[in-house]
């Protein structure tokens, strides 16, 4: 169970041992045994356990501790004070591990079936023990294999509606909300997003990774002054609008799936920010996969592209219906007036479309790319798919205030996918 996106040049990984770091397999196994207990009796009673390091994400170490026949298992995730695949030259606060644990607990209150169960958080060792969801597979691979995933849109819409509403000002007492905002201040993780999502891809930054065949398109985008102003506005809202507790990194690599089940993992980027950020990050993941499928297998993928577009529509429809229903139950008289819920939803949609646009651009030009596009081996062919993502991203950012409903957005998406 790891979160997947792809980074360039991962050669300089850290070598220094940190005092609290797991020393060896036995150390990981002892830690898991000690902290699972009643929550997973079959695991607690197992006499023989083994461990494998399964992390292929960018930031942390992830271990599966299991019986030899894999009949009982848990996941142990440990953070070091830097980005795993870069090393000590990119330090990172360990507060992210506590924030991940507390966000998982909050998400479980909202939608227990859609997240792995949290068994234990250990501050001293910056480690989390949680449910193994190894019977699910990463959504990126499911997308590449064109899995239909009939429940995906409904599950994601429900997750977003529950987490974003229940951490909002409509649901929380104002004092409680301020305490929560403080508890989820997550500056190092936010700084990664502020840089990698909102800044680098919109200029010729050394951290970018750009397909040479796409270079002229990137240069044209960098000279678009109107676009920079719109991205600045989106970044300002990211920095200054603590509307709801966000997952904060809701790309397809943070989602695991079965036909009948969806699990959202890895909320280490959680903080109170604009609700549309999570919604847009999620929808952009669908549209990035759709862009990849325009070139992955010529002529044969229209049906799957249709399904990906339908997931976006279902996600928004499910989200907006559930959010609206919850908003009508608010205890705060200020927010009970007719039309408040609709106004909130309109704002979230235009933000979501803007943030989706940024995600499309950053996964095409920035440091961290997506496997769906990267799996297109031929650079010229990949550039055709990436060009669609770039052009779509730009239009969504620029037109987010006039694209006021999902039907209009869907028309724009399909036009770019067919271009
Ligand atoms: C160095 S971290 C690069 C990216 O991976 C994470 O999952 C976030 O998406 C971040 O932007
Ligand atoms: Mg992650």
mmCIF file of N, CA and C in Angstrom, residues 227-359:
data_model
loop_
_atom_site.group_PDB
_atom_site.id
_atom_site.type_symbol
_atom_site.label_atom_id
_atom_site.label_comp_id
_atom_site.label_asym_id
_atom_site.label_seq_id
_atom_site.Cartn_x
_atom_site.Cartn_y
_atom_site.Cartn_z
ATOM 1 N N UNK A 227 -2.742 34.068 -17.459
ATOM 2 C CA UNK A 227 -2.763 32.781 -16.741
ATOM 3 C C UNK A 227 -2.042 32.912 -15.399
ATOM 4 N N UNK A 228 -0.916 33.598 -15.392
ATOM 5 C CA UNK A 228 -0.149 33.762 -14.140
ATOM 6 C C UNK A 228 -0.977 34.494 -13.086
ATOM 7 N N UNK A 229 -1.764 35.468 -13.519
ATOM 8 C CA UNK A 229 -2.594 36.210 -12.567
ATOM 9 C C UNK A 229 -3.660 35.279 -11.964
ATOM 10 N N UNK A 230 -4.266 34.467 -12.821
ATOM 11 C CA UNK A 230 -5.304 33.544 -12.321
ATOM 12 C C UNK A 230 -4.698 32.499 -11.378
ATOM 13 N N UNK A 231 -3.518 31.992 -11.716
ATOM 14 C CA UNK A 231 -2.856 31.006 -10.842
ATOM 15 C C UNK A 231 -2.487 31.667 -9.511
ATOM 16 N N UNK A 232 -2.057 32.939 -9.576
ATOM 17 C CA UNK A 232 -1.736 33.662 -8.334
ATOM 18 C C UNK A 232 -2.977 33.750 -7.442
ATOM 19 N N UNK A 233 -4.123 34.005 -8.048
ATOM 20 C CA UNK A 233 -5.351 34.100 -7.235
ATOM 21 C C UNK A 233 -5.679 32.744 -6.587
ATOM 22 N N UNK A 234 -5.508 31.675 -7.354
ATOM 23 C CA UNK A 234 -5.764 30.335 -6.794
ATOM 24 C C UNK A 234 -4.783 30.025 -5.662
ATOM 25 N N UNK A 235 -3.529 30.430 -5.848
ATOM 26 C CA UNK A 235 -2.532 30.184 -4.795
ATOM 27 C C UNK A 235 -2.855 31.009 -3.549
ATOM 28 N N UNK A 236 -3.292 32.254 -3.747
ATOM 29 C CA UNK A 236 -3.655 33.088 -2.592
ATOM 30 C C UNK A 236 -4.777 32.443 -1.793
ATOM 31 N N UNK A 237 -5.742 31.852 -2.481
ATOM 32 C CA UNK A 237 -6.833 31.172 -1.751
ATOM 33 C C UNK A 237 -6.319 29.918 -1.039
ATOM 34 N N UNK A 238 -5.399 29.222 -1.676
ATOM 35 C CA UNK A 238 -4.798 28.041 -1.030
ATOM 36 C C UNK A 238 -4.113 28.461 0.274
ATOM 37 N N UNK A 239 -3.470 29.638 0.253
ATOM 38 C CA UNK A 239 -2.717 30.121 1.417
ATOM 39 C C UNK A 239 -3.613 30.717 2.498
ATOM 40 N N UNK A 240 -4.800 31.153 2.144
ATOM 41 C CA UNK A 240 -5.527 32.038 3.068
ATOM 42 C C UNK A 240 -7.012 31.741 3.222
ATOM 43 N N UNK A 241 -7.453 30.532 2.856
ATOM 44 C CA UNK A 241 -8.886 30.220 2.974
ATOM 45 C C UNK A 241 -9.090 28.894 3.711
ATOM 46 N N UNK A 242 -9.026 28.909 5.040
ATOM 47 C CA UNK A 242 -9.133 27.646 5.796
ATOM 48 C C UNK A 242 -10.580 27.149 5.896
ATOM 49 N N UNK A 243 -11.140 26.768 4.764
ATOM 50 C CA UNK A 243 -12.565 26.398 4.725
ATOM 51 C C UNK A 243 -12.841 25.035 5.355
ATOM 52 N N UNK A 244 -11.948 24.082 5.103
ATOM 53 C CA UNK A 244 -12.231 22.700 5.521
ATOM 54 C C UNK A 244 -10.923 21.931 5.645
ATOM 55 N N UNK A 245 -10.965 20.819 6.378
ATOM 56 C CA UNK A 245 -9.768 19.970 6.489
ATOM 57 C C UNK A 245 -9.616 19.182 5.193
ATOM 58 N N UNK A 246 -8.582 19.496 4.459
ATOM 59 C CA UNK A 246 -8.343 18.840 3.171
ATOM 60 C C UNK A 246 -7.487 17.590 3.352
ATOM 61 N N UNK A 247 -7.649 16.637 2.459
ATOM 62 C CA UNK A 247 -6.665 15.565 2.321
ATOM 63 C C UNK A 247 -5.341 16.181 1.879
ATOM 64 N N UNK A 248 -5.414 17.065 0.908
ATOM 65 C CA UNK A 248 -4.259 17.865 0.523
ATOM 66 C C UNK A 248 -3.382 17.283 -0.585
ATOM 67 N N UNK A 249 -3.614 16.021 -0.950
ATOM 68 C CA UNK A 249 -2.777 15.409 -2.007
ATOM 69 C C UNK A 249 -3.591 14.298 -2.683
ATOM 70 N N UNK A 250 -4.776 14.673 -3.148
ATOM 71 C CA UNK A 250 -5.748 13.662 -3.579
ATOM 72 C C UNK A 250 -5.559 13.295 -5.053
ATOM 73 N N UNK A 251 -4.374 12.807 -5.364
ATOM 74 C CA UNK A 251 -4.099 12.302 -6.718
ATOM 75 C C UNK A 251 -4.402 10.807 -6.766
ATOM 76 N N UNK A 252 -4.436 10.243 -7.963
ATOM 77 C CA UNK A 252 -4.846 8.838 -8.099
ATOM 78 C C UNK A 252 -3.898 7.887 -7.368
ATOM 79 N N UNK A 253 -2.636 8.298 -7.178
ATOM 80 C CA UNK A 253 -1.698 7.453 -6.432
ATOM 81 C C UNK A 253 -2.058 7.323 -4.963
ATOM 82 N N UNK A 254 -2.890 8.225 -4.440
ATOM 83 C CA UNK A 254 -3.324 8.155 -3.040
ATOM 84 C C UNK A 254 -4.642 7.382 -2.895
ATOM 85 N N UNK A 255 -5.057 6.691 -3.951
ATOM 86 C CA UNK A 255 -6.346 5.991 -3.924
ATOM 87 C C UNK A 255 -6.133 4.532 -4.336
ATOM 88 N N UNK A 256 -6.732 3.626 -3.579
ATOM 89 C CA UNK A 256 -6.650 2.194 -3.879
ATOM 90 C C UNK A 256 -8.065 1.677 -4.118
ATOM 91 N N UNK A 257 -8.175 0.715 -5.029
ATOM 92 C CA UNK A 257 -9.520 0.318 -5.462
ATOM 93 C C UNK A 257 -9.683 -1.199 -5.612
ATOM 94 N N UNK A 258 -10.912 -1.613 -5.420
ATOM 95 C CA UNK A 258 -11.459 -2.877 -5.916
ATOM 96 C C UNK A 258 -12.730 -2.487 -6.656
ATOM 97 N N UNK A 259 -13.323 -3.437 -7.333
ATOM 98 C CA UNK A 259 -14.577 -3.143 -8.026
ATOM 99 C C UNK A 259 -15.622 -2.530 -7.096
ATOM 100 N N UNK A 260 -15.668 -3.065 -5.867
ATOM 101 C CA UNK A 260 -16.745 -2.697 -4.946
ATOM 102 C C UNK A 260 -16.268 -1.817 -3.801
ATOM 103 N N UNK A 261 -15.021 -1.389 -3.840
ATOM 104 C CA UNK A 261 -14.477 -0.696 -2.669
ATOM 105 C C UNK A 261 -13.397 0.302 -3.082
ATOM 106 N N UNK A 262 -13.323 1.405 -2.344
ATOM 107 C CA UNK A 262 -12.320 2.452 -2.592
ATOM 108 C C UNK A 262 -11.708 2.817 -1.252
ATOM 109 N N UNK A 263 -10.381 2.978 -1.227
ATOM 110 C CA UNK A 263 -9.703 3.399 0.005
ATOM 111 C C UNK A 263 -8.794 4.580 -0.316
ATOM 112 N N UNK A 264 -8.949 5.623 0.463
ATOM 113 C CA UNK A 264 -8.133 6.829 0.269
ATOM 114 C C UNK A 264 -7.069 6.837 1.364
ATOM 115 N N UNK A 265 -5.803 6.926 0.954
ATOM 116 C CA UNK A 265 -4.710 6.839 1.925
ATOM 117 C C UNK A 265 -3.882 8.125 1.917
ATOM 118 N N UNK A 266 -2.934 8.192 2.828
ATOM 119 C CA UNK A 266 -1.802 9.106 2.712
ATOM 120 C C UNK A 266 -2.137 10.596 2.886
ATOM 121 N N UNK A 267 -2.935 10.951 3.916
ATOM 122 C CA UNK A 267 -3.284 12.381 4.056
ATOM 123 C C UNK A 267 -2.217 13.192 4.804
ATOM 124 N N UNK A 268 -0.953 13.015 4.454
ATOM 125 C CA UNK A 268 0.101 13.736 5.172
ATOM 126 C C UNK A 268 0.174 15.201 4.767
ATOM 127 N N UNK A 269 -0.515 15.573 3.681
ATOM 128 C CA UNK A 269 -0.539 16.978 3.268
ATOM 129 C C UNK A 269 -1.772 17.699 3.826
ATOM 130 N N UNK A 270 -2.473 17.050 4.758
ATOM 131 C CA UNK A 270 -3.730 17.626 5.251
ATOM 132 C C UNK A 270 -3.498 18.977 5.936
ATOM 133 N N UNK A 271 -4.421 19.893 5.727
ATOM 134 C CA UNK A 271 -4.442 21.192 6.415
ATOM 135 C C UNK A 271 -5.803 21.820 6.121
ATOM 136 N N UNK A 272 -6.128 22.909 6.805
ATOM 137 C CA UNK A 272 -7.380 23.590 6.499
ATOM 138 C C UNK A 272 -7.148 24.549 5.330
ATOM 139 N N UNK A 273 -7.813 24.272 4.230
ATOM 140 C CA UNK A 273 -7.641 25.080 3.021
ATOM 141 C C UNK A 273 -8.947 25.152 2.257
ATOM 142 N N UNK A 274 -8.900 25.660 1.030
ATOM 143 C CA UNK A 274 -10.124 25.797 0.225
ATOM 144 C C UNK A 274 -10.646 24.428 -0.221
ATOM 145 N N UNK A 275 -11.924 24.171 0.058
ATOM 146 C CA UNK A 275 -12.496 22.840 -0.191
ATOM 147 C C UNK A 275 -12.328 22.413 -1.650
ATOM 148 N N UNK A 276 -12.375 23.379 -2.558
ATOM 149 C CA UNK A 276 -12.262 23.031 -3.973
ATOM 150 C C UNK A 276 -10.924 22.403 -4.343
ATOM 151 N N UNK A 277 -9.918 22.561 -3.484
ATOM 152 C CA UNK A 277 -8.602 22.011 -3.815
ATOM 153 C C UNK A 277 -8.654 20.489 -3.913
ATOM 154 N N UNK A 278 -9.288 19.841 -2.931
ATOM 155 C CA UNK A 278 -9.389 18.371 -2.972
ATOM 156 C C UNK A 278 -10.249 17.916 -4.150
ATOM 157 N N UNK A 279 -11.353 18.619 -4.353
ATOM 158 C CA UNK A 279 -12.278 18.220 -5.430
ATOM 159 C C UNK A 279 -11.565 18.329 -6.783
ATOM 160 N N UNK A 280 -10.875 19.439 -6.976
ATOM 161 C CA UNK A 280 -10.184 19.657 -8.248
ATOM 162 C C UNK A 280 -9.018 18.703 -8.444
ATOM 163 N N UNK A 281 -8.260 18.444 -7.374
ATOM 164 C CA UNK A 281 -7.135 17.502 -7.506
ATOM 165 C C UNK A 281 -7.652 16.141 -7.950
ATOM 166 N N UNK A 282 -8.763 15.722 -7.329
ATOM 167 C CA UNK A 282 -9.343 14.423 -7.679
ATOM 168 C C UNK A 282 -9.808 14.397 -9.139
ATOM 169 N N UNK A 283 -10.570 15.409 -9.547
ATOM 170 C CA UNK A 283 -11.119 15.387 -10.923
ATOM 171 C C UNK A 283 -10.001 15.468 -11.959
ATOM 172 N N UNK A 284 -8.949 16.232 -11.647
ATOM 173 C CA UNK A 284 -7.816 16.310 -12.584
ATOM 174 C C UNK A 284 -7.172 14.941 -12.778
ATOM 175 N N UNK A 285 -7.195 14.113 -11.721
ATOM 176 C CA UNK A 285 -6.636 12.758 -11.855
ATOM 177 C C UNK A 285 -7.375 11.953 -12.912
ATOM 178 N N UNK A 286 -8.692 12.129 -12.941
ATOM 179 C CA UNK A 286 -9.498 11.439 -13.968
ATOM 180 C C UNK A 286 -9.170 11.979 -15.351
ATOM 181 N N UNK A 287 -9.024 13.292 -15.442
ATOM 182 C CA UNK A 287 -8.796 13.901 -16.761
ATOM 183 C C UNK A 287 -7.371 13.647 -17.246
ATOM 184 N N UNK A 288 -6.417 13.542 -16.325
ATOM 185 C CA UNK A 288 -5.053 13.163 -16.736
ATOM 186 C C UNK A 288 -5.053 11.747 -17.316
ATOM 187 N N UNK A 289 -5.768 10.854 -16.643
ATOM 188 C CA UNK A 289 -5.854 9.478 -17.158
ATOM 189 C C UNK A 289 -6.545 9.472 -18.521
ATOM 190 N N UNK A 290 -7.577 10.301 -18.660
ATOM 191 C CA UNK A 290 -8.283 10.373 -19.953
ATOM 192 C C UNK A 290 -7.343 10.889 -21.047
ATOM 193 N N UNK A 291 -6.540 11.907 -20.728
ATOM 194 C CA UNK A 291 -5.563 12.418 -21.710
ATOM 195 C C UNK A 291 -4.604 11.289 -22.104
ATOM 196 N N UNK A 292 -4.128 10.530 -21.129
ATOM 197 C CA UNK A 292 -3.209 9.418 -21.439
ATOM 198 C C UNK A 292 -3.884 8.419 -22.377
ATOM 199 N N UNK A 293 -5.156 8.132 -22.117
ATOM 200 C CA UNK A 293 -5.855 7.126 -22.937
ATOM 201 C C UNK A 293 -6.148 7.608 -24.351
ATOM 202 N N UNK A 294 -5.985 8.911 -24.606
ATOM 203 C CA UNK A 294 -6.132 9.348 -26.006
ATOM 204 C C UNK A 294 -5.000 8.789 -26.867
ATOM 205 N N UNK A 295 -3.895 8.376 -26.224
ATOM 206 C CA UNK A 295 -2.747 7.878 -26.990
ATOM 207 C C UNK A 295 -2.300 6.482 -26.575
ATOM 208 N N UNK A 296 -2.807 5.962 -25.467
ATOM 209 C CA UNK A 296 -2.268 4.694 -24.961
ATOM 210 C C UNK A 296 -2.488 3.531 -25.913
ATOM 211 N N UNK A 297 -3.622 3.505 -26.560
ATOM 212 C CA UNK A 297 -3.893 2.393 -27.474
ATOM 213 C C UNK A 297 -4.800 2.945 -28.564
ATOM 214 N N UNK A 298 -4.182 3.327 -29.682
ATOM 215 C CA UNK A 298 -4.895 4.119 -30.681
ATOM 216 C C UNK A 298 -6.240 3.528 -31.068
ATOM 217 N N UNK A 299 -7.258 4.367 -31.036
ATOM 218 C CA UNK A 299 -8.563 3.987 -31.555
ATOM 219 C C UNK A 299 -9.419 3.140 -30.634
ATOM 220 N N UNK A 300 -8.797 2.497 -29.635
ATOM 221 C CA UNK A 300 -9.563 1.497 -28.881
ATOM 222 C C UNK A 300 -10.095 2.004 -27.554
ATOM 223 N N UNK A 301 -9.793 3.259 -27.209
ATOM 224 C CA UNK A 301 -10.041 3.640 -25.820
ATOM 225 C C UNK A 301 -11.185 4.616 -25.601
ATOM 226 N N UNK A 302 -11.935 4.910 -26.640
ATOM 227 C CA UNK A 302 -12.986 5.896 -26.462
ATOM 228 C C UNK A 302 -13.956 5.519 -25.350
ATOM 229 N N UNK A 303 -14.250 4.226 -25.244
ATOM 230 C CA UNK A 303 -15.206 3.794 -24.226
ATOM 231 C C UNK A 303 -14.647 4.055 -22.841
ATOM 232 N N UNK A 304 -13.356 3.842 -22.665
ATOM 233 C CA UNK A 304 -12.792 4.074 -21.328
ATOM 234 C C UNK A 304 -12.721 5.563 -21.011
ATOM 235 N N UNK A 305 -12.394 6.365 -22.026
ATOM 236 C CA UNK A 305 -12.379 7.822 -21.817
ATOM 237 C C UNK A 305 -13.780 8.290 -21.380
ATOM 238 N N UNK A 306 -14.803 7.725 -22.009
ATOM 239 C CA UNK A 306 -16.190 8.032 -21.603
ATOM 240 C C UNK A 306 -16.400 7.719 -20.127
ATOM 241 N N UNK A 307 -15.886 6.563 -19.700
ATOM 242 C CA UNK A 307 -16.078 6.163 -18.297
ATOM 243 C C UNK A 307 -15.362 7.116 -17.352
ATOM 244 N N UNK A 308 -14.161 7.540 -17.737
ATOM 245 C CA UNK A 308 -13.412 8.465 -16.880
ATOM 246 C C UNK A 308 -14.156 9.793 -16.760
ATOM 247 N N UNK A 309 -14.689 10.280 -17.877
ATOM 248 C CA UNK A 309 -15.472 11.530 -17.828
ATOM 249 C C UNK A 309 -16.728 11.340 -16.971
ATOM 250 N N UNK A 310 -17.344 10.186 -17.097
ATOM 251 C CA UNK A 310 -18.555 9.916 -16.309
ATOM 252 C C UNK A 310 -18.235 9.864 -14.814
ATOM 253 N N UNK A 311 -17.051 9.339 -14.453
ATOM 254 C CA UNK A 311 -16.656 9.327 -13.032
ATOM 255 C C UNK A 311 -16.584 10.754 -12.474
ATOM 256 N N UNK A 312 -16.082 11.681 -13.299
ATOM 257 C CA UNK A 312 -15.976 13.070 -12.824
ATOM 258 C C UNK A 312 -17.375 13.640 -12.570
ATOM 259 N N UNK A 313 -18.274 13.408 -13.517
ATOM 260 C CA UNK A 313 -19.642 13.921 -13.356
ATOM 261 C C UNK A 313 -20.318 13.284 -12.141
ATOM 262 N N UNK A 314 -20.187 11.968 -12.007
ATOM 263 C CA UNK A 314 -20.806 11.284 -10.861
ATOM 264 C C UNK A 314 -20.216 11.781 -9.546
ATOM 265 N N UNK A 315 -18.897 11.991 -9.534
ATOM 266 C CA UNK A 315 -18.248 12.489 -8.297
ATOM 267 C C UNK A 315 -18.866 13.820 -7.888
ATOM 268 N N UNK A 316 -18.974 14.742 -8.865
ATOM 269 C CA UNK A 316 -19.517 16.062 -8.525
ATOM 270 C C UNK A 316 -20.991 15.963 -8.131
ATOM 271 N N UNK A 317 -21.763 15.191 -8.874
ATOM 272 C CA UNK A 317 -23.198 15.086 -8.552
ATOM 273 C C UNK A 317 -23.400 14.484 -7.164
ATOM 274 N N UNK A 318 -22.633 13.430 -6.864
ATOM 275 C CA UNK A 318 -22.749 12.804 -5.539
ATOM 276 C C UNK A 318 -22.309 13.790 -4.469
ATOM 277 N N UNK A 319 -21.167 14.420 -4.708
ATOM 278 C CA UNK A 319 -20.652 15.395 -3.743
ATOM 279 C C UNK A 319 -21.673 16.496 -3.494
ATOM 280 N N UNK A 320 -22.181 17.096 -4.574
ATOM 281 C CA UNK A 320 -23.028 18.281 -4.379
ATOM 282 C C UNK A 320 -24.352 17.910 -3.714
ATOM 283 N N UNK A 321 -24.913 16.745 -4.067
ATOM 284 C CA UNK A 321 -26.182 16.338 -3.432
ATOM 285 C C UNK A 321 -25.982 16.088 -1.931
ATOM 286 N N UNK A 322 -24.902 15.383 -1.593
ATOM 287 C CA UNK A 322 -24.664 15.065 -0.177
ATOM 288 C C UNK A 322 -24.261 16.309 0.618
ATOM 289 N N UNK A 323 -23.453 17.153 -0.001
ATOM 290 C CA UNK A 323 -23.039 18.382 0.688
ATOM 291 C C UNK A 323 -24.266 19.254 0.947
ATOM 292 N N UNK A 324 -25.096 19.381 -0.069
ATOM 293 C CA UNK A 324 -26.299 20.206 0.048
ATOM 294 C C UNK A 324 -27.203 19.682 1.157
ATOM 295 N N UNK A 325 -27.414 18.382 1.185
ATOM 296 C CA UNK A 325 -28.294 17.796 2.213
ATOM 297 C C UNK A 325 -27.738 18.060 3.610
ATOM 298 N N UNK A 326 -26.428 17.946 3.775
ATOM 299 C CA UNK A 326 -25.833 18.217 5.087
ATOM 300 C C UNK A 326 -25.933 19.705 5.429
ATOM 301 N N UNK A 327 -25.709 20.555 4.438
ATOM 302 C CA UNK A 327 -25.726 21.997 4.700
ATOM 303 C C UNK A 327 -27.089 22.452 5.216
ATOM 304 N N UNK A 328 -28.157 21.771 4.803
ATOM 305 C CA UNK A 328 -29.504 22.146 5.268
ATOM 306 C C UNK A 328 -29.695 21.830 6.743
ATOM 307 N N UNK A 329 -28.797 21.042 7.334
ATOM 308 C CA UNK A 329 -28.928 20.678 8.749
ATOM 309 C C UNK A 329 -28.053 21.546 9.652
ATOM 310 N N UNK A 330 -27.422 22.587 9.108
ATOM 311 C CA UNK A 330 -26.488 23.391 9.922
ATOM 312 C C UNK A 330 -27.165 23.945 11.181
ATOM 313 N N UNK A 331 -26.394 23.965 12.277
ATOM 314 C CA UNK A 331 -26.910 24.522 13.536
ATOM 315 C C UNK A 331 -26.715 26.034 13.608
ATOM 316 N N UNK A 332 -25.911 26.549 12.691
ATOM 317 C CA UNK A 332 -25.588 27.972 12.752
ATOM 318 C C UNK A 332 -26.621 28.762 11.951
ATOM 319 N N UNK A 333 -27.416 29.582 12.654
ATOM 320 C CA UNK A 333 -28.521 30.308 12.003
ATOM 321 C C UNK A 333 -28.022 31.206 10.874
ATOM 322 N N UNK A 334 -26.776 31.677 10.991
ATOM 323 C CA UNK A 334 -26.233 32.553 9.931
ATOM 324 C C UNK A 334 -26.197 31.837 8.594
ATOM 325 N N UNK A 335 -26.051 30.524 8.642
ATOM 326 C CA UNK A 335 -25.874 29.772 7.399
ATOM 327 C C UNK A 335 -27.140 29.019 6.978
ATOM 328 N N UNK A 336 -28.245 29.278 7.702
ATOM 329 C CA UNK A 336 -29.470 28.517 7.429
ATOM 330 C C UNK A 336 -30.324 29.145 6.329
ATOM 331 N N UNK A 337 -29.977 30.359 5.917
ATOM 332 C CA UNK A 337 -30.798 31.046 4.897
ATOM 333 C C UNK A 337 -30.810 30.264 3.594
ATOM 334 N N UNK A 338 -31.964 30.308 2.924
ATOM 335 C CA UNK A 338 -32.063 29.634 1.625
ATOM 336 C C UNK A 338 -31.024 30.228 0.681
ATOM 337 N N UNK A 339 -30.319 29.365 -0.025
ATOM 338 C CA UNK A 339 -29.336 29.837 -1.006
ATOM 339 C C UNK A 339 -27.889 29.783 -0.534
ATOM 340 N N UNK A 340 -27.678 29.622 0.794
ATOM 341 C CA UNK A 340 -26.291 29.595 1.286
ATOM 342 C C UNK A 340 -25.568 28.347 0.760
ATOM 343 N N UNK A 341 -26.230 27.219 0.841
ATOM 344 C CA UNK A 341 -25.590 25.973 0.383
ATOM 345 C C UNK A 341 -25.236 26.069 -1.101
ATOM 346 N N UNK A 342 -26.172 26.623 -1.872
ATOM 347 C CA UNK A 342 -25.931 26.766 -3.323
ATOM 348 C C UNK A 342 -24.734 27.674 -3.580
ATOM 349 N N UNK A 343 -24.637 28.761 -2.798
ATOM 350 C CA UNK A 343 -23.513 29.687 -2.984
ATOM 351 C C UNK A 343 -22.182 28.994 -2.659
ATOM 352 N N UNK A 344 -22.196 28.218 -1.582
ATOM 353 C CA UNK A 344 -20.965 27.477 -1.210
ATOM 354 C C UNK A 344 -20.581 26.510 -2.329
ATOM 355 N N UNK A 345 -21.563 25.804 -2.859
ATOM 356 C CA UNK A 345 -21.266 24.809 -3.909
ATOM 357 C C UNK A 345 -20.735 25.491 -5.165
ATOM 358 N N UNK A 346 -21.299 26.649 -5.501
ATOM 359 C CA UNK A 346 -20.826 27.360 -6.697
ATOM 360 C C UNK A 346 -19.364 27.759 -6.534
ATOM 361 N N UNK A 347 -19.039 28.246 -5.351
ATOM 362 C CA UNK A 347 -17.662 28.656 -5.064
ATOM 363 C C UNK A 347 -16.725 27.437 -5.124
ATOM 364 N N UNK A 348 -17.178 26.344 -4.538
ATOM 365 C CA UNK A 348 -16.322 25.144 -4.539
ATOM 366 C C UNK A 348 -16.095 24.639 -5.954
ATOM 367 N N UNK A 349 -17.131 24.746 -6.801
ATOM 368 C CA UNK A 349 -16.969 24.252 -8.181
ATOM 369 C C UNK A 349 -15.973 25.124 -8.947
ATOM 370 N N UNK A 350 -16.090 26.442 -8.832
ATOM 371 C CA UNK A 350 -15.149 27.267 -9.611
ATOM 372 C C UNK A 350 -13.726 27.097 -9.078
ATOM 373 N N UNK A 351 -13.567 26.993 -7.757
ATOM 374 C CA UNK A 351 -12.226 26.701 -7.214
ATOM 375 C C UNK A 351 -11.722 25.357 -7.725
ATOM 376 N N UNK A 352 -12.595 24.353 -7.670
ATOM 377 C CA UNK A 352 -12.190 22.992 -8.073
ATOM 378 C C UNK A 352 -11.690 22.982 -9.511
ATOM 379 N N UNK A 353 -12.388 23.712 -10.368
ATOM 380 C CA UNK A 353 -11.996 23.728 -11.785
ATOM 381 C C UNK A 353 -10.650 24.418 -11.954
ATOM 382 N N UNK A 354 -10.438 25.478 -11.197
ATOM 383 C CA UNK A 354 -9.136 26.165 -11.244
ATOM 384 C C UNK A 354 -8.008 25.273 -10.743
ATOM 385 N N UNK A 355 -8.246 24.621 -9.604
ATOM 386 C CA UNK A 355 -7.189 23.755 -9.047
ATOM 387 C C UNK A 355 -6.967 22.525 -9.943
ATOM 388 N N UNK A 356 -8.025 22.034 -10.540
ATOM 389 C CA UNK A 356 -7.859 20.924 -11.490
ATOM 390 C C UNK A 356 -6.958 21.357 -12.647
ATOM 391 N N UNK A 357 -7.174 22.581 -13.116
ATOM 392 C CA UNK A 357 -6.331 23.102 -14.202
ATOM 393 C C UNK A 357 -4.866 23.136 -13.798
ATOM 394 N N UNK A 358 -4.591 23.618 -12.582
ATOM 395 C CA UNK A 358 -3.195 23.657 -12.097
ATOM 396 C C UNK A 358 -2.615 22.244 -12.004
ATOM 397 N N UNK A 359 -3.406 21.306 -11.520
ATOM 398 C CA UNK A 359 -2.916 19.927 -11.388
ATOM 399 C C UNK A 359 -2.594 19.339 -12.764
#
